[in-house]
Amino acid sequence: MPDVVPPVPGLPAARPGPAIPLATLTTLGIGGPAERVLVARDEASLIEAIADADRAGRPLLVLGGGSNVVVSDDPLPGDVVLVRTRGTHDAEDAGGPGGAPRVLRTVAAGEPWDAVVAAAVADGLAGLECLSGIPGATGATPIQNVGAYGQEVADTIVAVRVLDRRTGEVATLPAEALGFAYRDSVLKGRDDRVVLDVTFALERSGLGAPVRYGELVRSVGAAAGERVPAAQLRDAVLALRRGKGMVLDPSDPDTRSAGSFFTNPILDDDAFAAFRARVADRLGPDVQPPEYEAGPGRRKTSAAWLIDRAGFEKGHARDGAAISSKHTLALTSRGGDAADLVALAREVAGGVERAFGIALHPEPVFVGARW
Ligand code: EPU
């Protein structure tokens, strides 16, 4: 076992062994002491650590970058296995449009995500650039189909290799078997399969994917659907995310979050019409809620907008937790515990429900803590 647990950027390093505070391993800076923390730096030790806990019937938490979890302050029994596996390898096929060559880049689950994006852009490979500045580890990205600025990993993932904890077998799941949807996949909400590596199909092109997200289109000064250099998109996305406190920065307390705390609600057409009427009623006939296509007969609105318009101000604090002062969808910890954060989240969700009749659903994974 290595001697030092790699810290979350900006947080102090923790020693492996008993009673390591999980607060040092999560971007929220919240979490009680773990009974035992193990660091897996290669796939064999990852599989062994998991199999060992499962054989002994010990509770197990597999943790990547700690950027999408709300962990209770109570002592956590059993093992925490930190996925710190590294390595990338490339192959090529002719699966691009019109038989164009593509690079199939396979990335170990523990590789820090933003470094993967930066390397792809530097290597002239397109398809990940809009996912710049997202914290966390690569293995977490397929689980909730990480997405931002008009791109999601489902656009480029061709396969995910997983360890099936029930059988001990390693299996390769093709994209079609992963059930990707908005912030969702078949891997979400269960812990019987652990991601070992992820294969992305990337286009050999200095140009990024066509720009579609309004805010990004405006920021690069392109026309919607236009293609601009991937490096330019990466820079623009990093700047936009920083402005929203969505890039980890130890000197910025607004970044002590789990990113978006709630998913954006998706409503069927009838429910959306009722929602529009309720908005008009409450805020006046000229106010239109944001709406985006979300598949046949369904539309998505913005949780950040709902929170704002329900009357919550940026920076609104409650005990040791606060809404980010840069974005209403990020809930941050201001030295409090999981209970403070959850109380704030309930206050926000309750306010939105009362104002607009829409239930917000948390995006992070809850460990010990309850929603
Ligand atoms: N808005 C407000 N108040 C705010 C912020 C935003 O009213 O304080 C409204 C604006 O109308 C804005 C709209 O909300 O146009 C949408 O805001 P934004 O563009 O920031 O996107 P989002 O829907 O809040 C989603 C993802 C983010 C991703 C961004 C950019 C979800 C749950 N969140 O946020 O992903 O970075 O789009 O693509 O889908 C994450 O999942 O953790 C995450 C950060």
Short mmCIF file of C-alpha atoms and ligand atoms in Angstrom, two decimals:
data_model
loop_
_atom_site.label_atom_id
_atom_site.label_comp_id
_atom_site.label_asym_id
_atom_site.label_seq_id
_atom_site.Cartn_x
_atom_site.Cartn_y
_atom_site.Cartn_z
CA MET A 1 0.00 0.00 0.00
CA PRO A 2 1.44 3.42 -0.86
CA ASP A 3 2.16 5.77 1.99
CA VAL A 4 0.20 8.88 1.09
CA VAL A 5 -3.36 9.22 -0.09
CA PRO A 6 -3.37 11.64 -3.02
CA PRO A 7 -5.34 14.61 -1.80
CA VAL A 8 -8.21 16.30 -3.51
CA PRO A 9 -6.55 19.38 -5.06
CA GLY A 10 -6.48 22.10 -2.47
CA LEU A 11 -7.15 19.82 0.46
CA PRO A 12 -4.49 18.49 2.84
CA ALA A 13 -2.94 15.09 2.13
CA ALA A 14 -4.30 12.23 4.24
CA ARG A 15 -2.40 9.18 5.43
CA PRO A 16 -3.92 5.81 4.58
CA GLY A 17 -5.01 3.68 7.46
CA PRO A 18 -7.69 3.99 10.10
CA ALA A 19 -9.90 6.97 10.89
CA ILE A 20 -9.05 9.15 7.90
CA PRO A 21 -11.62 11.92 7.70
CA LEU A 22 -13.49 11.59 4.42
CA ALA A 23 -13.78 15.37 4.53
CA THR A 24 -10.20 15.42 3.21
CA LEU A 25 -11.21 13.32 0.21
CA THR A 26 -14.33 15.12 -0.97
CA THR A 27 -14.64 18.44 -2.78
CA LEU A 28 -17.40 19.52 -0.39
CA GLY A 29 -14.95 18.99 2.46
CA ILE A 30 -17.57 16.99 4.32
CA GLY A 31 -17.43 13.41 5.62
CA GLY A 32 -16.77 11.53 8.82
CA PRO A 33 -13.85 9.23 9.64
CA ALA A 34 -13.47 6.12 7.50
CA GLU A 35 -12.64 2.93 9.34
CA ARG A 36 -10.01 2.08 6.72
CA VAL A 37 -8.83 3.74 3.52
CA LEU A 38 -6.98 1.83 0.81
CA VAL A 39 -5.39 3.32 -2.27
CA ALA A 40 -5.50 1.32 -5.51
CA ARG A 41 -2.91 2.54 -7.97
CA ASP A 42 -3.22 -0.31 -10.44
CA GLU A 43 -6.08 -2.42 -11.66
CA ALA A 44 -4.93 -5.63 -9.95
CA SER A 45 -4.87 -3.96 -6.53
CA LEU A 46 -8.23 -2.31 -7.20
CA ILE A 47 -9.84 -5.64 -8.03
CA GLU A 48 -8.12 -7.32 -5.08
CA ALA A 49 -9.19 -4.63 -2.60
CA ILE A 50 -12.80 -4.91 -3.75
CA ALA A 51 -12.82 -8.71 -3.78
CA ASP A 52 -11.25 -8.79 -0.32
CA ALA A 53 -13.90 -6.52 1.20
CA ASP A 54 -16.68 -8.46 -0.55
CA ARG A 55 -15.33 -11.86 0.58
CA ALA A 56 -15.16 -10.64 4.17
CA GLY A 57 -18.58 -9.00 3.95
CA ARG A 58 -17.16 -5.59 4.90
CA PRO A 59 -19.05 -2.49 3.74
CA LEU A 60 -17.23 -0.92 0.81
CA LEU A 61 -17.17 2.55 -0.68
CA VAL A 62 -15.31 2.95 -3.96
CA LEU A 63 -14.32 6.59 -4.26
CA GLY A 64 -12.89 8.45 -7.25
CA GLY A 65 -12.36 12.20 -7.10
CA GLY A 66 -14.91 12.73 -4.32
CA SER A 67 -16.56 15.49 -6.33
CA ASN A 68 -20.08 14.11 -6.56
CA VAL A 69 -20.73 12.71 -3.09
CA VAL A 70 -22.40 13.88 0.08
CA VAL A 71 -20.89 11.81 2.89
CA SER A 72 -22.35 11.70 6.39
CA ASP A 73 -20.30 12.90 9.36
CA ASP A 74 -20.79 9.63 11.20
CA PRO A 75 -17.91 7.16 11.25
CA LEU A 76 -18.04 5.08 8.08
CA PRO A 77 -17.61 1.38 8.78
CA GLY A 78 -15.69 -0.88 6.40
CA ASP A 79 -13.30 -0.04 3.59
CA VAL A 80 -12.96 3.00 1.39
CA VAL A 81 -11.02 2.18 -1.77
CA LEU A 82 -9.61 5.19 -3.56
CA VAL A 83 -9.38 4.59 -7.29
CA ARG A 84 -6.03 6.02 -8.35
CA THR A 85 -5.35 3.72 -11.32
CA ARG A 86 -3.49 5.41 -14.15
CA GLY A 87 -2.79 4.80 -17.81
CA THR A 88 -4.05 5.61 -21.27
CA HIS A 89 -3.70 3.70 -24.51
CA ASP A 90 -4.78 4.45 -28.04
CA ALA A 91 -6.01 2.33 -30.92
CA GLU A 92 -7.52 3.43 -34.20
CA ASP A 93 -10.49 2.39 -36.28
CA ALA A 94 -12.41 3.68 -39.28
CA GLY A 95 -15.67 4.31 -37.44
CA GLY A 96 -15.81 8.07 -38.04
CA PRO A 97 -18.28 9.71 -40.44
CA GLY A 98 -17.82 8.23 -43.93
CA GLY A 99 -15.27 5.72 -42.64
CA ALA A 100 -12.97 8.44 -41.29
CA PRO A 101 -10.29 7.26 -38.85
CA ARG A 102 -10.97 7.75 -35.17
CA VAL A 103 -8.74 7.34 -32.18
CA LEU A 104 -10.07 4.94 -29.57
CA ARG A 105 -8.56 6.21 -26.35
CA THR A 106 -8.87 3.93 -23.34
CA VAL A 107 -8.36 5.68 -20.01
CA ALA A 108 -7.96 4.10 -16.57
CA ALA A 109 -10.77 4.94 -14.12
CA GLY A 110 -8.47 6.82 -11.74
CA GLU A 111 -7.10 9.30 -14.28
CA PRO A 112 -8.13 12.83 -13.26
CA TRP A 113 -10.77 13.87 -15.76
CA ASP A 114 -9.59 17.35 -16.63
CA ALA A 115 -6.09 16.11 -17.45
CA VAL A 116 -7.69 13.63 -19.86
CA VAL A 117 -9.56 16.46 -21.58
CA ALA A 118 -6.45 18.65 -21.69
CA ALA A 119 -4.39 15.81 -23.21
CA ALA A 120 -7.02 15.09 -25.86
CA VAL A 121 -7.11 18.76 -26.87
CA ALA A 122 -3.30 18.95 -26.92
CA ASP A 123 -3.18 15.80 -29.08
CA GLY A 124 -5.60 17.31 -31.61
CA LEU A 125 -8.43 14.95 -30.66
CA ALA A 126 -11.94 16.36 -30.58
CA GLY A 127 -14.99 15.29 -28.62
CA LEU A 128 -14.22 16.10 -24.96
CA GLU A 129 -13.27 19.79 -25.08
CA CYS A 130 -16.56 21.14 -23.71
CA LEU A 131 -16.14 18.90 -20.68
CA SER A 132 -13.13 20.93 -19.52
CA GLY A 133 -12.72 21.90 -15.89
CA ILE A 134 -14.99 19.20 -14.48
CA PRO A 135 -13.53 17.75 -11.28
CA GLY A 136 -13.37 14.05 -10.51
CA ALA A 137 -11.99 10.88 -12.00
CA THR A 138 -12.57 9.41 -15.45
CA GLY A 139 -14.27 6.27 -14.12
CA ALA A 140 -17.08 8.36 -12.68
CA THR A 141 -17.94 10.04 -15.97
CA PRO A 142 -20.04 7.27 -17.56
CA ILE A 143 -21.99 6.59 -14.36
CA GLN A 144 -23.98 9.81 -14.50
CA ASN A 145 -23.18 10.59 -18.13
CA VAL A 146 -21.26 13.73 -17.25
CA GLY A 147 -22.17 16.62 -19.52
CA ALA A 148 -21.68 20.34 -19.96
CA TYR A 149 -21.91 23.03 -22.63
CA GLY A 150 -23.67 20.82 -25.15
CA GLN A 151 -21.44 17.77 -24.85
CA GLU A 152 -21.82 14.65 -22.75
CA VAL A 153 -19.56 11.64 -22.41
CA ALA A 154 -22.25 9.48 -24.04
CA ASP A 155 -21.35 11.26 -27.32
CA THR A 156 -17.89 9.69 -27.37
CA ILE A 157 -17.88 6.63 -25.08
CA VAL A 158 -17.74 3.39 -27.05
CA ALA A 159 -17.18 0.99 -24.15
CA VAL A 160 -16.74 0.78 -20.39
CA ARG A 161 -14.86 -2.09 -18.77
CA VAL A 162 -16.29 -3.02 -15.37
CA LEU A 163 -15.69 -5.43 -12.53
CA ASP A 164 -18.90 -7.23 -11.67
CA ARG A 165 -18.77 -7.60 -7.88
CA ARG A 166 -21.40 -10.34 -7.87
CA THR A 167 -19.40 -12.69 -10.08
CA GLY A 168 -15.87 -11.30 -9.83
CA GLU A 169 -15.79 -11.20 -13.64
CA VAL A 170 -14.48 -8.34 -15.73
CA ALA A 171 -16.78 -7.42 -18.61
CA THR A 172 -16.70 -4.88 -21.42
CA LEU A 173 -20.02 -3.08 -21.82
CA PRO A 174 -20.54 -1.45 -25.22
CA ALA A 175 -22.14 2.01 -25.29
CA GLU A 176 -25.47 0.51 -26.39
CA ALA A 177 -25.65 -1.51 -23.16
CA LEU A 178 -25.05 1.50 -20.94
CA GLY A 179 -28.51 3.11 -21.18
CA PHE A 180 -27.18 6.64 -21.38
CA ALA A 181 -29.67 9.46 -20.76
CA TYR A 182 -29.48 12.94 -19.21
CA ARG A 183 -27.24 12.48 -16.12
CA ASP A 184 -28.04 8.78 -16.11
CA SER A 185 -26.84 5.32 -17.14
CA VAL A 186 -27.41 1.72 -16.09
CA LEU A 187 -24.42 2.10 -13.75
CA LYS A 188 -26.05 4.84 -11.67
CA GLY A 189 -27.70 4.21 -8.33
CA ARG A 190 -26.11 0.80 -7.74
CA ASP A 191 -22.67 -0.30 -6.68
CA ASP A 192 -22.41 -3.85 -7.99
CA ARG A 193 -20.25 -2.84 -10.95
CA VAL A 194 -17.02 -0.90 -10.60
CA VAL A 195 -15.65 0.97 -13.61
CA LEU A 196 -12.09 -0.07 -14.51
CA ASP A 197 -11.55 1.92 -17.68
CA VAL A 198 -13.44 3.88 -20.30
CA THR A 199 -12.90 3.99 -24.07
CA PHE A 200 -13.68 7.18 -25.96
CA ALA A 201 -13.84 7.50 -29.76
CA LEU A 202 -12.24 10.84 -30.64
CA GLU A 203 -12.01 12.58 -33.95
CA ARG A 204 -8.57 13.49 -35.21
CA SER A 205 -9.28 17.15 -35.74
CA GLY A 206 -8.07 20.40 -34.29
CA LEU A 207 -11.67 21.55 -34.41
CA GLY A 208 -14.03 20.89 -31.55
CA ALA A 209 -17.52 19.50 -31.91
CA PRO A 210 -20.06 22.01 -33.34
CA VAL A 211 -20.85 24.66 -30.69
CA ARG A 212 -24.49 24.59 -29.66
CA TYR A 213 -24.78 25.81 -26.05
CA GLY A 214 -26.00 29.43 -26.22
CA GLU A 215 -23.67 30.81 -23.60
CA LEU A 216 -20.65 29.13 -25.21
CA VAL A 217 -21.68 30.19 -28.72
CA ARG A 218 -21.75 33.80 -27.49
CA SER A 219 -18.50 33.51 -25.62
CA VAL A 220 -16.48 32.24 -28.62
CA GLY A 221 -18.28 34.59 -31.00
CA ALA A 222 -19.26 31.75 -33.33
CA ALA A 223 -22.52 30.96 -35.08
CA ALA A 224 -24.60 28.14 -33.52
CA GLY A 225 -23.43 24.82 -34.98
CA GLU A 226 -20.09 26.24 -36.14
CA ARG A 227 -16.82 24.48 -35.38
CA VAL A 228 -13.95 26.33 -33.77
CA PRO A 229 -10.55 25.07 -32.57
CA ALA A 230 -10.91 22.65 -29.65
CA ALA A 231 -8.29 24.58 -27.69
CA GLN A 232 -10.37 27.74 -28.00
CA LEU A 233 -13.43 25.90 -26.72
CA ARG A 234 -11.49 24.51 -23.80
CA ASP A 235 -10.32 27.99 -22.79
CA ALA A 236 -13.81 29.44 -23.17
CA VAL A 237 -15.41 26.64 -21.13
CA LEU A 238 -12.80 27.00 -18.37
CA ALA A 239 -13.49 30.74 -18.20
CA LEU A 240 -17.27 30.22 -18.07
CA ARG A 241 -16.97 27.54 -15.40
CA ARG A 242 -14.61 29.67 -13.29
CA GLY A 243 -17.11 32.51 -13.43
CA LYS A 244 -19.71 30.12 -11.98
CA GLY A 245 -17.38 28.74 -9.29
CA MET A 246 -17.40 25.38 -11.04
CA VAL A 247 -13.63 24.89 -11.25
CA LEU A 248 -12.01 23.74 -8.01
CA ASP A 249 -9.98 26.53 -6.48
CA PRO A 250 -8.83 26.30 -2.86
CA SER A 251 -8.92 30.08 -2.56
CA ASP A 252 -12.56 30.26 -3.69
CA PRO A 253 -15.08 28.93 -1.13
CA ASP A 254 -17.75 28.90 -3.85
CA THR A 255 -15.98 25.91 -5.38
CA ARG A 256 -16.34 23.81 -2.23
CA SER A 257 -19.32 22.05 -3.77
CA ALA A 258 -20.43 18.92 -5.57
CA GLY A 259 -21.11 20.87 -8.77
CA SER A 260 -24.79 21.12 -9.60
CA PHE A 261 -26.65 19.89 -6.54
CA PHE A 262 -29.89 19.15 -8.42
CA THR A 263 -30.56 17.82 -11.90
CA ASN A 264 -32.51 19.98 -14.29
CA PRO A 265 -36.17 18.87 -14.17
CA ILE A 266 -37.61 17.15 -17.23
CA LEU A 267 -41.36 17.46 -17.68
CA ASP A 268 -43.76 16.02 -20.22
CA ASP A 269 -45.53 18.51 -22.48
CA ASP A 270 -48.66 18.70 -20.31
CA ALA A 271 -46.73 19.22 -17.11
CA PHE A 272 -44.62 21.84 -18.88
CA ALA A 273 -47.73 23.74 -19.99
CA ALA A 274 -49.01 23.72 -16.40
CA PHE A 275 -45.61 24.94 -15.23
CA ARG A 276 -45.61 27.81 -17.75
CA ALA A 277 -49.05 28.84 -16.51
CA ARG A 278 -47.84 28.76 -12.91
CA VAL A 279 -44.83 30.91 -13.82
CA ALA A 280 -47.07 33.43 -15.58
CA ASP A 281 -49.35 33.47 -12.56
CA ARG A 282 -46.58 33.98 -10.08
CA LEU A 283 -44.10 36.13 -11.98
CA GLY A 284 -46.19 37.85 -14.63
CA PRO A 285 -47.32 37.00 -18.16
CA ASP A 286 -44.06 38.11 -19.77
CA VAL A 287 -41.82 35.77 -17.82
CA GLN A 288 -40.84 32.63 -19.73
CA PRO A 289 -38.99 29.83 -17.97
CA PRO A 290 -35.94 28.39 -19.77
CA GLU A 291 -36.88 25.38 -21.84
CA TYR A 292 -34.88 22.91 -23.85
CA GLU A 293 -35.79 19.86 -25.95
CA ALA A 294 -35.46 16.65 -23.94
CA GLY A 295 -36.70 13.94 -26.27
CA PRO A 296 -40.15 13.31 -27.76
CA GLY A 297 -42.92 14.98 -25.76
CA ARG A 298 -40.52 16.12 -23.04
CA ARG A 299 -38.87 19.40 -22.15
CA LYS A 300 -36.20 20.32 -19.66
CA THR A 301 -36.11 23.48 -17.57
CA SER A 302 -33.38 24.95 -15.40
CA ALA A 303 -33.09 24.09 -11.73
CA ALA A 304 -30.86 27.16 -11.21
CA TRP A 305 -33.58 29.39 -12.62
CA LEU A 306 -36.26 27.77 -10.46
CA ILE A 307 -34.17 28.28 -7.34
CA ASP A 308 -33.49 31.89 -8.27
CA ARG A 309 -37.12 32.64 -9.08
CA ALA A 310 -38.38 30.88 -5.98
CA GLY A 311 -36.65 33.71 -4.16
CA PHE A 312 -33.32 32.22 -3.07
CA GLU A 313 -30.44 34.60 -3.46
CA LYS A 314 -26.94 33.62 -4.42
CA GLY A 315 -24.92 33.38 -1.22
CA HIS A 316 -28.00 32.53 0.89
CA ALA A 317 -26.56 30.80 3.96
CA ARG A 318 -28.01 28.48 6.54
CA ASP A 319 -25.83 27.27 9.38
CA GLY A 320 -22.61 25.88 7.87
CA ALA A 321 -23.83 25.73 4.28
CA ALA A 322 -24.59 28.30 1.61
CA ILE A 323 -25.79 28.64 -1.93
CA SER A 324 -22.74 29.57 -4.01
CA SER A 325 -22.46 33.30 -4.53
CA LYS A 326 -21.87 32.61 -8.25
CA HIS A 327 -24.51 30.03 -9.18
CA THR A 328 -27.73 29.04 -7.43
CA LEU A 329 -27.38 25.37 -8.37
CA ALA A 330 -24.16 24.84 -6.43
CA LEU A 331 -24.59 24.28 -2.71
CA THR A 332 -21.39 24.82 -0.81
CA SER A 333 -20.11 23.90 2.59
CA ARG A 334 -18.99 26.81 4.78
CA GLY A 335 -17.37 24.76 7.48
CA GLY A 336 -20.54 22.93 8.39
CA ASP A 337 -21.41 19.26 8.26
CA ALA A 338 -23.51 17.02 6.03
CA ALA A 339 -26.60 17.77 8.09
CA ASP A 340 -26.19 21.52 7.42
CA LEU A 341 -25.84 20.90 3.70
CA VAL A 342 -28.83 18.57 3.54
CA ALA A 343 -30.94 21.05 5.56
CA LEU A 344 -30.09 23.78 3.07
CA ALA A 345 -30.85 21.47 0.14
CA ARG A 346 -34.24 20.61 1.66
CA GLU A 347 -34.99 24.27 2.22
CA VAL A 348 -34.18 25.02 -1.44
CA ALA A 349 -36.12 22.05 -2.84
CA GLY A 350 -39.08 22.84 -0.57
CA GLY A 351 -39.12 26.47 -1.69
CA VAL A 352 -39.08 25.47 -5.36
CA GLU A 353 -41.82 22.92 -4.83
CA ARG A 354 -44.03 25.48 -3.06
CA ALA A 355 -43.38 28.14 -5.69
CA PHE A 356 -43.65 26.05 -8.85
CA GLY A 357 -44.93 22.57 -7.92
CA ILE A 358 -41.75 20.98 -9.24
CA ALA A 359 -39.73 18.47 -7.22
CA LEU A 360 -35.97 18.84 -7.51
CA HIS A 361 -33.83 15.69 -7.42
CA PRO A 362 -30.30 15.74 -6.03
CA GLU A 363 -27.53 14.84 -8.42
CA PRO A 364 -24.74 13.69 -6.06
CA VAL A 365 -24.51 10.25 -4.51
CA PHE A 366 -25.41 10.15 -0.80
CA VAL A 367 -23.20 8.02 1.43
CA GLY A 368 -24.59 7.52 4.92
CA ALA A 369 -26.25 10.94 4.62
CA ARG A 370 -29.91 10.76 3.62
CA TRP A 371 -31.86 12.93 1.23
N1 EPU B 1 -29.52 30.56 -13.87
C1 EPU B 1 -30.10 31.32 -12.90
N2 EPU B 1 -29.37 31.63 -11.79
C2 EPU B 1 -28.10 31.22 -11.63
C3 EPU B 1 -27.47 30.45 -12.62
C4 EPU B 1 -28.22 30.12 -13.75
O1 EPU B 1 -31.26 31.69 -13.02
O2 EPU B 1 -27.50 31.53 -10.56
C5 EPU B 1 -30.33 30.16 -15.05
C6 EPU B 1 -30.04 30.96 -16.28
O3 EPU B 1 -31.26 31.21 -16.88
C7 EPU B 1 -29.23 30.02 -17.13
C8 EPU B 1 -29.78 28.68 -16.73
O4 EPU B 1 -30.10 28.82 -15.35
O5 EPU B 1 -29.41 30.27 -18.48
C9 EPU B 1 -28.83 27.54 -16.92
O6 EPU B 1 -27.63 27.78 -16.20
P1 EPU B 1 -26.24 27.16 -16.67
O7 EPU B 1 -25.99 27.48 -18.10
O8 EPU B 1 -25.18 27.55 -15.70
O9 EPU B 1 -26.47 25.61 -16.64
P2 EPU B 1 -27.17 24.65 -15.56
O10 EPU B 1 -28.36 24.07 -16.22
O11 EPU B 1 -27.38 25.30 -14.26
C10 EPU B 1 -25.91 22.56 -16.42
C11 EPU B 1 -25.21 21.38 -15.80
C12 EPU B 1 -23.81 21.77 -15.37
C13 EPU B 1 -23.05 22.26 -16.60
C14 EPU B 1 -23.81 23.45 -17.19
C15 EPU B 1 -23.20 23.95 -18.47
C16 EPU B 1 -26.91 20.00 -14.78
C17 EPU B 1 -27.56 19.59 -13.49
N3 EPU B 1 -25.96 20.92 -14.65
O12 EPU B 1 -26.05 23.53 -15.39
O13 EPU B 1 -23.17 20.62 -14.90
O14 EPU B 1 -21.74 22.64 -16.29
O15 EPU B 1 -25.16 23.05 -17.49
O16 EPU B 1 -23.48 23.05 -19.48
O17 EPU B 1 -27.26 19.50 -15.84
C18 EPU B 1 -22.92 19.38 -12.88
O18 EPU B 1 -23.67 18.53 -13.37
O19 EPU B 1 -22.40 19.21 -11.73
C19 EPU B 1 -22.65 20.59 -13.62
C20 EPU B 1 -21.94 21.60 -13.11
#
